[in-house]
Coordinates of C-alpha atoms in Angstrom, one line a residue:
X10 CA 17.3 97.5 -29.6
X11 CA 16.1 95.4 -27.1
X12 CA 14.5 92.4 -26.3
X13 CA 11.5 91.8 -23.5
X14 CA 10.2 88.3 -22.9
X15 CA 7.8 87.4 -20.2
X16 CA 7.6 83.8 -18.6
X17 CA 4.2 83.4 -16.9
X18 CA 4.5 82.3 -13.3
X19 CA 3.4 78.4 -13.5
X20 CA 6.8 78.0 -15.3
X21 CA 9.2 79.8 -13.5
X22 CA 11.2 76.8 -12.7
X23 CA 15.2 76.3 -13.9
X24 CA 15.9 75.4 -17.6
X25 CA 12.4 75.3 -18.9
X26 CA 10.7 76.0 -21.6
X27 CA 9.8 79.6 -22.2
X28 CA 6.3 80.8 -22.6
X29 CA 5.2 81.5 -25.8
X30 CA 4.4 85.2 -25.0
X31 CA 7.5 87.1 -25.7
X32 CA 7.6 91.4 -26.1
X33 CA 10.3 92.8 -27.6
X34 CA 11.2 96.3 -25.2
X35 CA 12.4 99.6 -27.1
X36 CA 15.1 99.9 -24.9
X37 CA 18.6 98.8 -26.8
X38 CA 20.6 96.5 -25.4
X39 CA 18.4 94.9 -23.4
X40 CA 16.6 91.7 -22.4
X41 CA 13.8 91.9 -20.0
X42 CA 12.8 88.1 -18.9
X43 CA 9.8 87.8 -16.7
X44 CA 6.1 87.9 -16.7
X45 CA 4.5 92.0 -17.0
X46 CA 2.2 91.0 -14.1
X47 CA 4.9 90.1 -11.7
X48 CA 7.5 91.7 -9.9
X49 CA 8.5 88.8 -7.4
X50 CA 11.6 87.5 -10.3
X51 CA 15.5 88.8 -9.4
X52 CA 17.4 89.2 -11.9
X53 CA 19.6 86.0 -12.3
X54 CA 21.7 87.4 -15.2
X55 CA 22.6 90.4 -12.6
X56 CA 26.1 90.9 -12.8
X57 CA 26.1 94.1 -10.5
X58 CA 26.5 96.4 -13.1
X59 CA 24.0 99.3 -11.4
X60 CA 24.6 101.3 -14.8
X61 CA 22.2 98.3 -16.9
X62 CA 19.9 97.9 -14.0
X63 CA 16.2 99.2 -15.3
X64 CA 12.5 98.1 -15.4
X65 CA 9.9 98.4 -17.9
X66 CA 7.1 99.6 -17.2
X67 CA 7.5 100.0 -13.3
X68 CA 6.8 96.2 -12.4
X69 CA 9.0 94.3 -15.1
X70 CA 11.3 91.8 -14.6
X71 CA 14.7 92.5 -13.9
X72 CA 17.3 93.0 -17.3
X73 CA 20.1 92.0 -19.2
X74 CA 22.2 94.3 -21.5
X75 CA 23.5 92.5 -24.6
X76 CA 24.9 94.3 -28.3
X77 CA 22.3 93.8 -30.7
X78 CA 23.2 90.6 -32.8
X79 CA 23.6 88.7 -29.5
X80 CA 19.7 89.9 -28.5
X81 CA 18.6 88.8 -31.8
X82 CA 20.1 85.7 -32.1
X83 CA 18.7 84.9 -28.6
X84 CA 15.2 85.8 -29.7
X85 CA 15.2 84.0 -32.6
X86 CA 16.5 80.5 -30.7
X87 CA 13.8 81.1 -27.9
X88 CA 11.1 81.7 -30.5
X89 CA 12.4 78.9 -32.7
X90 CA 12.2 76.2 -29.8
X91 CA 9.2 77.0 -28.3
X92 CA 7.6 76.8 -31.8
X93 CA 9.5 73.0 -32.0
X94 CA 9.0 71.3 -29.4
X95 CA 9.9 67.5 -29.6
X96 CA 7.5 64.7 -29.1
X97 CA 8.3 63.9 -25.6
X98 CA 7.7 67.6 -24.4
X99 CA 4.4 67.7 -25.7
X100 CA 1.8 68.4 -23.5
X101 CA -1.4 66.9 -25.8
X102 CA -0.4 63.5 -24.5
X103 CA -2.8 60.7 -24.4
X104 CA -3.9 59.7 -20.8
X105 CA -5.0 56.5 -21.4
X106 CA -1.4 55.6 -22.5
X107 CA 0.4 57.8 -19.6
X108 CA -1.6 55.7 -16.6
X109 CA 0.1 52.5 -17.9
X110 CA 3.4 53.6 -18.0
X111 CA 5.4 54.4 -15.5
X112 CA 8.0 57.3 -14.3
X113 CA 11.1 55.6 -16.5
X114 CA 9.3 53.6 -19.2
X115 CA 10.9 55.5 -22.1
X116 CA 14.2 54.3 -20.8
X117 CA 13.5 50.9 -22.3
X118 CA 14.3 53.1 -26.0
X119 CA 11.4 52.6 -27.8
X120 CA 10.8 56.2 -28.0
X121 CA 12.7 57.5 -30.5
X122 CA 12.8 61.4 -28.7
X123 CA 13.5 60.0 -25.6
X124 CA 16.7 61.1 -23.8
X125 CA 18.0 57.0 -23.2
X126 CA 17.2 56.2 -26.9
X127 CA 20.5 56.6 -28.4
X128 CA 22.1 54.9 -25.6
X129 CA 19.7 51.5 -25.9
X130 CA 20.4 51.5 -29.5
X131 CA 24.3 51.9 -28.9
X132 CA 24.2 49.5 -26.2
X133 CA 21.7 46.9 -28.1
X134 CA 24.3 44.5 -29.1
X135 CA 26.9 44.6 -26.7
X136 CA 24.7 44.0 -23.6
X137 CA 23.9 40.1 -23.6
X138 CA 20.1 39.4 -22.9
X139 CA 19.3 38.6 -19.6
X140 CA 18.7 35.1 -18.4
X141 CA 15.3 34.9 -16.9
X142 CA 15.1 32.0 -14.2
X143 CA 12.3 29.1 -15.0
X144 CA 9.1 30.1 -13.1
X145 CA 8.4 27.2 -11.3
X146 CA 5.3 24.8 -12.2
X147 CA 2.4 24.8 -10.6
X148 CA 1.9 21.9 -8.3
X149 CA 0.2 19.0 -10.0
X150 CA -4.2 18.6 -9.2
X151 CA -5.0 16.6 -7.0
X152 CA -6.2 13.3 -8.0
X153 CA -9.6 12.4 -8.4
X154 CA -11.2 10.0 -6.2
X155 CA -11.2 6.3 -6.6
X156 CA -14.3 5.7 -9.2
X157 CA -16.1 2.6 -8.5
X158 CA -13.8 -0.7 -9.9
X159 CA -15.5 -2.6 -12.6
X160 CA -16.0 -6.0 -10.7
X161 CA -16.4 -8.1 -13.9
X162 CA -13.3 -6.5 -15.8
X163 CA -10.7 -8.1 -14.9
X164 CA -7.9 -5.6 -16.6
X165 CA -9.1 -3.2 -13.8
X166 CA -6.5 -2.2 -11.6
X167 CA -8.4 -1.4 -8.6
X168 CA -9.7 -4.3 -6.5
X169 CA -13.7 -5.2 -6.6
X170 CA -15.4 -4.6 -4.0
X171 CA -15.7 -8.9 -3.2
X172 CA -12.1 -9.2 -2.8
X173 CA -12.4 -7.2 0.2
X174 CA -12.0 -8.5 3.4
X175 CA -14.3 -7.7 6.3
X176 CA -13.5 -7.3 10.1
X177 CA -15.5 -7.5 12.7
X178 CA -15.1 -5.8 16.3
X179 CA -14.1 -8.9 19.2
X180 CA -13.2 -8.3 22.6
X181 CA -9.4 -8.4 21.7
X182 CA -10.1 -5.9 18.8
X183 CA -10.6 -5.8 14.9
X184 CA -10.8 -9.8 13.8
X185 CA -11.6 -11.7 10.4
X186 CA -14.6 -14.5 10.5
X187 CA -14.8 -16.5 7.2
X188 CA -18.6 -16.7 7.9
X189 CA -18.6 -12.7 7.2
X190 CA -16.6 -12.7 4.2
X191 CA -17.9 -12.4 0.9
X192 CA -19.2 -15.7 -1.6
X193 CA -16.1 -15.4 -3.2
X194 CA -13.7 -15.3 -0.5
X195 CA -15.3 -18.1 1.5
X196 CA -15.0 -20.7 -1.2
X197 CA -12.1 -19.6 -1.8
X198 CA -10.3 -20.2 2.2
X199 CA -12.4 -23.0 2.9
X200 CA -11.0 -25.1 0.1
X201 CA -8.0 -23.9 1.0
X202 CA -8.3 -25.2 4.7
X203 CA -9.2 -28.5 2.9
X204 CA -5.9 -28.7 0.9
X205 CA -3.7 -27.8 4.1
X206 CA -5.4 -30.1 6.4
X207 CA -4.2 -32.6 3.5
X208 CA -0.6 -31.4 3.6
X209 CA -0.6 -31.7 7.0
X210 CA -2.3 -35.0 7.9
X211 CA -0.3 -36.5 4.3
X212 CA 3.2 -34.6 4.5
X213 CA 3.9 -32.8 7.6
X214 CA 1.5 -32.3 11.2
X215 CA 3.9 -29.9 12.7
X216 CA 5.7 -28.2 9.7
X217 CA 8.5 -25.0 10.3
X218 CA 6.5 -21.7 9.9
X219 CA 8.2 -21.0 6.6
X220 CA 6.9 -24.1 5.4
X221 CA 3.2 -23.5 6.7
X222 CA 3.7 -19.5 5.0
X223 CA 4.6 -21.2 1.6
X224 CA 1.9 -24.2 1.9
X225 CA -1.0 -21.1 2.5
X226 CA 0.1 -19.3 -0.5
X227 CA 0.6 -22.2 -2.6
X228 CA -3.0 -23.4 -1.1
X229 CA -4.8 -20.3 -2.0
X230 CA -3.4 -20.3 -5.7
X231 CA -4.5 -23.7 -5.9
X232 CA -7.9 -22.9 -4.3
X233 CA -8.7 -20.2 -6.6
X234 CA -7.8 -22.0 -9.8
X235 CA -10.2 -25.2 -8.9
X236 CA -13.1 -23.2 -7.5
X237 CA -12.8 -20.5 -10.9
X238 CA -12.5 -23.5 -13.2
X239 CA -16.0 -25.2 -11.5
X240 CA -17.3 -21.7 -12.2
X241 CA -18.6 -20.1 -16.1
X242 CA -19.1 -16.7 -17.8
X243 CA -18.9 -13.6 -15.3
X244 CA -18.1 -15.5 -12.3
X245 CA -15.4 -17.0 -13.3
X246 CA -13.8 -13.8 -14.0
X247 CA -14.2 -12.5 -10.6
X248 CA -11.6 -15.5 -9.6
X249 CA -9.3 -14.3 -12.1
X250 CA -9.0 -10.8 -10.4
X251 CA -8.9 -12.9 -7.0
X252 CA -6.1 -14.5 -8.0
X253 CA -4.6 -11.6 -9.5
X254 CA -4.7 -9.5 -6.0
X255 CA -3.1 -12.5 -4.4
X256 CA -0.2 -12.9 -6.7
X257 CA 0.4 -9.2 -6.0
X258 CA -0.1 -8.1 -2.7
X259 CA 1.2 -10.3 -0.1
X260 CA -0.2 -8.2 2.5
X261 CA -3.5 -9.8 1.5
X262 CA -2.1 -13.0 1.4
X263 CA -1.1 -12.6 5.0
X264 CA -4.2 -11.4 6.0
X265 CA -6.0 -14.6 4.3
X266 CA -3.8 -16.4 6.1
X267 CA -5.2 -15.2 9.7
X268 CA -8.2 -17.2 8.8
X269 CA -5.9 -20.8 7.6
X270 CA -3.1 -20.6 10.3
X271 CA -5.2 -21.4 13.3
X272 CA -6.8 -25.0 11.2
X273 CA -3.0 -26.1 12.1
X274 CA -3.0 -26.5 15.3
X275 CA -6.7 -26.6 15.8
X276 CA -6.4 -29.7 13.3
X277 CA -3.8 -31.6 15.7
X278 CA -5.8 -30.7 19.0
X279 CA -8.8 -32.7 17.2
X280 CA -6.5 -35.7 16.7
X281 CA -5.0 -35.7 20.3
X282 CA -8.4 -35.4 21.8
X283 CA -9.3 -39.0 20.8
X284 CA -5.6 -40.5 21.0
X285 CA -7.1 -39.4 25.1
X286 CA -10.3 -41.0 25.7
X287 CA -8.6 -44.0 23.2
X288 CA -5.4 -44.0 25.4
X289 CA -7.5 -44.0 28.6
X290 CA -9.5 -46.4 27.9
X291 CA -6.7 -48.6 26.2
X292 CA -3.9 -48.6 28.7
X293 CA -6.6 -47.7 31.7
X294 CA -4.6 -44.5 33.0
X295 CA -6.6 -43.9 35.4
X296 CA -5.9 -47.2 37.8
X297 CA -2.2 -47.7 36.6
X298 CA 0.8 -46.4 38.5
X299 CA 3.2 -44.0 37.6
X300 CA 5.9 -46.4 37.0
X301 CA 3.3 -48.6 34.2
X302 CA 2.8 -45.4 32.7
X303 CA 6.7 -44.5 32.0
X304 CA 7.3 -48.0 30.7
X305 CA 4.4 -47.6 28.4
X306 CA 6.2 -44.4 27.3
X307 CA 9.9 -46.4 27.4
X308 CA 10.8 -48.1 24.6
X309 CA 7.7 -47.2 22.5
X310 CA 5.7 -50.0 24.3
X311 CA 2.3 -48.5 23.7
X312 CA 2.9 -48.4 19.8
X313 CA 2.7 -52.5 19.8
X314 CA -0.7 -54.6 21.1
X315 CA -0.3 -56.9 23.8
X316 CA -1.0 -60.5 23.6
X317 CA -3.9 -62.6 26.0
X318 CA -1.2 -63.2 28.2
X319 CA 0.1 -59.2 28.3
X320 CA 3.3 -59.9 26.1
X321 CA 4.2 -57.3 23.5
X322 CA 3.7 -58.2 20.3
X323 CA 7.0 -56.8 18.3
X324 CA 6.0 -58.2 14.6
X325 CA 2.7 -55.6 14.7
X326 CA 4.1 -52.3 15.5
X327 CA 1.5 -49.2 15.1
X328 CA -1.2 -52.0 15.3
X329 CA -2.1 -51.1 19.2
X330 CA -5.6 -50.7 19.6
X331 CA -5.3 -46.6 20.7
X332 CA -3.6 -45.9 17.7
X333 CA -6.4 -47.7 15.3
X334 CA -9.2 -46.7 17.4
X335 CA -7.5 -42.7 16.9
X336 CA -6.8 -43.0 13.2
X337 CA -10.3 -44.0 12.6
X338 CA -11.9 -41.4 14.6
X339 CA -10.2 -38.7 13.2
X340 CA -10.1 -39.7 9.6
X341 CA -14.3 -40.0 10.3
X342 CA -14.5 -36.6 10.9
X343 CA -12.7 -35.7 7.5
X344 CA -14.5 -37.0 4.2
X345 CA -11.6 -35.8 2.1
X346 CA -9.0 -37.7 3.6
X347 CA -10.6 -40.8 4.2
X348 CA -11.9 -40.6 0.0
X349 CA -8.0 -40.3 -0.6
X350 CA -7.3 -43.1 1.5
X351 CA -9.8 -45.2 -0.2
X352 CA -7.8 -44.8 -2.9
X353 CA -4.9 -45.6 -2.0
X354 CA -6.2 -49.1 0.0
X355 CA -3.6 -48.6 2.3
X356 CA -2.9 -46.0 5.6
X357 CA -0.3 -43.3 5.0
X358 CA 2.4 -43.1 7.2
X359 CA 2.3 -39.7 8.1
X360 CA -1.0 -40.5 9.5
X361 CA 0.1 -43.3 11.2
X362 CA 2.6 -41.0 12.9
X363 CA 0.2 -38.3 13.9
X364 CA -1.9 -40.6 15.5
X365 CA 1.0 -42.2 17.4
X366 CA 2.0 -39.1 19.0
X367 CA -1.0 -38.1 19.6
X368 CA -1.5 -41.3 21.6
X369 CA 2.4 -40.7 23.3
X370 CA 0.7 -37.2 24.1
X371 CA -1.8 -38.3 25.9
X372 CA 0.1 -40.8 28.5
X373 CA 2.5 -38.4 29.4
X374 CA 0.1 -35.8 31.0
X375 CA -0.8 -38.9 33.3
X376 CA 2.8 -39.2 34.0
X377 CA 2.6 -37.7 37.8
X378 CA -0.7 -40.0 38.1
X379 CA -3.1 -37.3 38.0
X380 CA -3.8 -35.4 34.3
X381 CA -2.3 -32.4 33.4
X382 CA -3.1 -31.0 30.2
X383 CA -0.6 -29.8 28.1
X384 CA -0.3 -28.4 24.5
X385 CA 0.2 -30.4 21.5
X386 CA 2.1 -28.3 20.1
X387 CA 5.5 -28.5 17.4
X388 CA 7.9 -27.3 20.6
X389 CA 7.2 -30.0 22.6
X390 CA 5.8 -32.8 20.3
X391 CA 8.0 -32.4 16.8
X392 CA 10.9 -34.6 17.7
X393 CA 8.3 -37.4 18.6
X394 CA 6.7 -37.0 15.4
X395 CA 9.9 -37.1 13.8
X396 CA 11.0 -40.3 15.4
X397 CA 7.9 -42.1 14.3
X398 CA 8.4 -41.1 10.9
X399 CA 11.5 -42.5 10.9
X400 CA 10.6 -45.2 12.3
X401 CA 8.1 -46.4 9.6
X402 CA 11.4 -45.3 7.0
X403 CA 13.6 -48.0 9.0
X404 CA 10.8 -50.5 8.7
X405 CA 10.2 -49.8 4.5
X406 CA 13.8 -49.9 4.6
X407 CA 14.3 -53.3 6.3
X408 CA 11.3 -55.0 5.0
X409 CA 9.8 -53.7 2.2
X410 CA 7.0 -56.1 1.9
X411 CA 6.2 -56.0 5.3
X412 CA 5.7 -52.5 5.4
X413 CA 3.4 -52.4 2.6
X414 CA 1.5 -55.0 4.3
X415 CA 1.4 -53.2 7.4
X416 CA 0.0 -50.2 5.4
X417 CA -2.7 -52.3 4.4
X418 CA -3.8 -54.1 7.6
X419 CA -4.0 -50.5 9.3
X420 CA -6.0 -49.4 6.8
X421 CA -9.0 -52.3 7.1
X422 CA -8.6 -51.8 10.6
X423 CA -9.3 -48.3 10.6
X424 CA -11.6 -47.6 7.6
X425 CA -12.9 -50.9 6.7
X426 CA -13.8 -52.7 10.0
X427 CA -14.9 -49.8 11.8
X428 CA -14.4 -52.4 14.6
X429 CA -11.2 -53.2 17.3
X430 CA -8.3 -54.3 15.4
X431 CA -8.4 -58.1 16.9
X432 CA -11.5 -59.8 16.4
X433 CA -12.5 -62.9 18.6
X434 CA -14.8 -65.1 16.7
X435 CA -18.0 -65.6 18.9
X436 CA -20.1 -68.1 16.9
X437 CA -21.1 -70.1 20.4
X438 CA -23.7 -67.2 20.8
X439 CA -27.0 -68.5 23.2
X440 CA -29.1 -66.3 21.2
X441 CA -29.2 -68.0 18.0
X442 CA -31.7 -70.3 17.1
X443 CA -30.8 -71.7 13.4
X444 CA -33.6 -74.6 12.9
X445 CA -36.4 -71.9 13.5
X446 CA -35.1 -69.7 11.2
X447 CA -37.8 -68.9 8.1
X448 CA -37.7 -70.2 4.7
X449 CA -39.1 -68.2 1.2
X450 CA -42.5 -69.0 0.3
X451 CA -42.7 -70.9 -3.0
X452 CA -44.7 -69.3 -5.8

């Protein structure tokens, strides 16, 4: 008996499946493997036996002689497994499911039929799990613009728009003007200016520049606290967020202070340009020679008046008509200081002392006997300022009394009188005509 089974041509390839058409040949012993319709096949179970070498039917496929219990065991295998097929031969497999796999994706062991199942399951436990590495974050949003600060809230942390500070374009570049600040900001510098022109006409007139930074911040703290408490209901919370931007940014304080450091020195020039006319016209500069001029300077002569007969007069220091006639001026000019003043009754030394070198200033640019202007400035004039304030210490020292006294004569002289410090009764005048002077009219 013999067996004859055809494989149809699209599955000619090595070790697969056999077609389901199979013919069983009459000829024993022998296995004819191949499709009826083609005679391209060699026999590849040929093992150059001539005597077993026979085709079917003219155009079969080469054969194989086997005993008969071999050939039928054979049959009934092939038949069997191309009846059972497993699950992953199948060929009804859905496409839908195929497109999203890809050429190995059973080797994961899922599949149950799948070649690399029982290996995953042997292997499950003894392979550790892999350690996937953090994906990193995505970067953070960017942040939203500024919104508009709520001016009147003063838990806002942005800065209203009135603390702001405005520049302007000059010929030297970007400057501040207080006349272009905002309501706020101007009341707030210009008082201020009024408590460091105090300082400096009360405590110091040329203080060290750490000084002057600590007297503008202390100013502005003060400023801000007396102009909010004058102030009621929103308004006065808009000087609480003032004062809250200046306690924390000291940039800003610095750049307030561009508009307070120049009153400093602006503040002394005013001074010095009366201790010169007063000087001038005092000691009469002009006329005098150069050697009158350095004794005035020698031995602080021009601090003391002069008697009729040009003798100094020792027991009067400070009371020289240049130094009255300056202090007066300049204490005009400034309503505050002369209201604190008036309430003292008495001149404070540190304005005596200003005026005096003010007045020592303005001799020595006549010292070559022409004027030359210099600058009154700390370099130049802050040991003479220094001396006079000792000065006046050496006389409170000495004679307690007499100082006070002095204190008090300066300050009728200069904010009292209005006049010259000597006064020469004139009652001899050839105006005055007393008996012709009219009477009230009796009712």
């Amino acid at each position: 008996m013999s067996v004859l089974i055809y494989l149809c041509p699209q599955h000619r390839p090595k070790y697969a499946r056999l077609s389901e058409r199979a013919v069983l040949s009459q000829s024993p012993k022998t296995l004819i493997l191949g499709h009826p319709e083609d005679n391209s096949f060699e026999n590849v179970f040929d093992d150059g036996n001539a005597m077993e070498t026979e085709y079917r039917l003219g155009h079969e496929g080469p054969s194989i002689n086997f005993d008969d219990v071999a050939v039928t065991a054979i049959a009934k295998r092939v038949l069997a497994e191309a009846s059972q097929r497993p699950q992953w031969a199948q060929t009804n497999v859905d496409t839908s499911r195929c497109n999203h796999r890809s050429l190995f994706s059973d080797d994961d062991g899922t599949d149950q039929e799948s070649p690399s199942a029982s290996l995953a399951s042997n292997n499950k436990e003894n392979v550790p799990p892999a350690v996937l590495a953090p994906s990193p974050s995505p970067p953070s949003p960017p942040l939203p613009p500024p919104s508009t600060p709520d001016v009147d809230n003063p838990t806002s942390t942005q800065w209203p728009s009135y603390t702001q500070l405005i520049y302007h374009q000059t010929n030297s570049g970007l400057d501040l003007g207080l006349s272009r600040q905002h309501y706020e900001v101007k009341l707030v510098v210009r008082r201020a200016i009024n408590i460091i022109t105090e300082r400096v006409i009360f405590e110091d007139a040329f203080p060290s520049p750490a000084n002057r930074e600590v007297w503008i911040h202390c100013a502005l703290v003060d400023a801000i606290k007396y102009v909010g408490e004058m102030s009621q209901g929103i308004a006065r919370n808009r000087y609480q967020r003032l004062h809250a931007r200046v306690i924390e940014e000291s940039q800003y304080v610095s750049e307030l202070s561009t508009m307070i450091k120049p009153r400093v020195p602006l503040l002394r020039n005013q001074i010095k340009s009366s201790a010169v006319n007063n000087a001038a016209k005092c000691y009469d500069l002009q006329n005098v020679g150069t050697d009158k001029i350095a004794g005035l300077l020698k031995d602080l002569k021009y601090i003391y008046p002069l008697s009729q007969n040009g003798t100094v007069q020792g027991y009067k220091p400070y009371e020289n008509e240049a130094i009255v006639s300056t202090v007066r001026e300049f204490v005009s000019h400034h309503s505050a200081i002369e209201t604190s003043l008036h309430a003292l009754k008495m001149l404070k030394p540190s304005v005596i002392a200003l005026a005096a070198t003010a007045v020592a200033a303005a001799i020595d640019e006549w010292r070559t006997g022409h004027r030359i202007v210099a600058p009154f400035t700390a370099n130049i004039y802050d040991d003479i300022y220094n001396n006079h304030t000792a000065l006046l210490a050496k006389i409170q020292a000495i004679n307690e009394h007499g100082y006070s006294s002095l204190l008090r004569r300066l300050y009728y002289a200069a904010l009292i009188s209005r006049n010259s410090m000597s006064i020469s009764p004139n009652t001899d005048s050839t105006l005055l005509d007393v008996a012709n002077m009219p009477v009230d009219v009796e009712d």
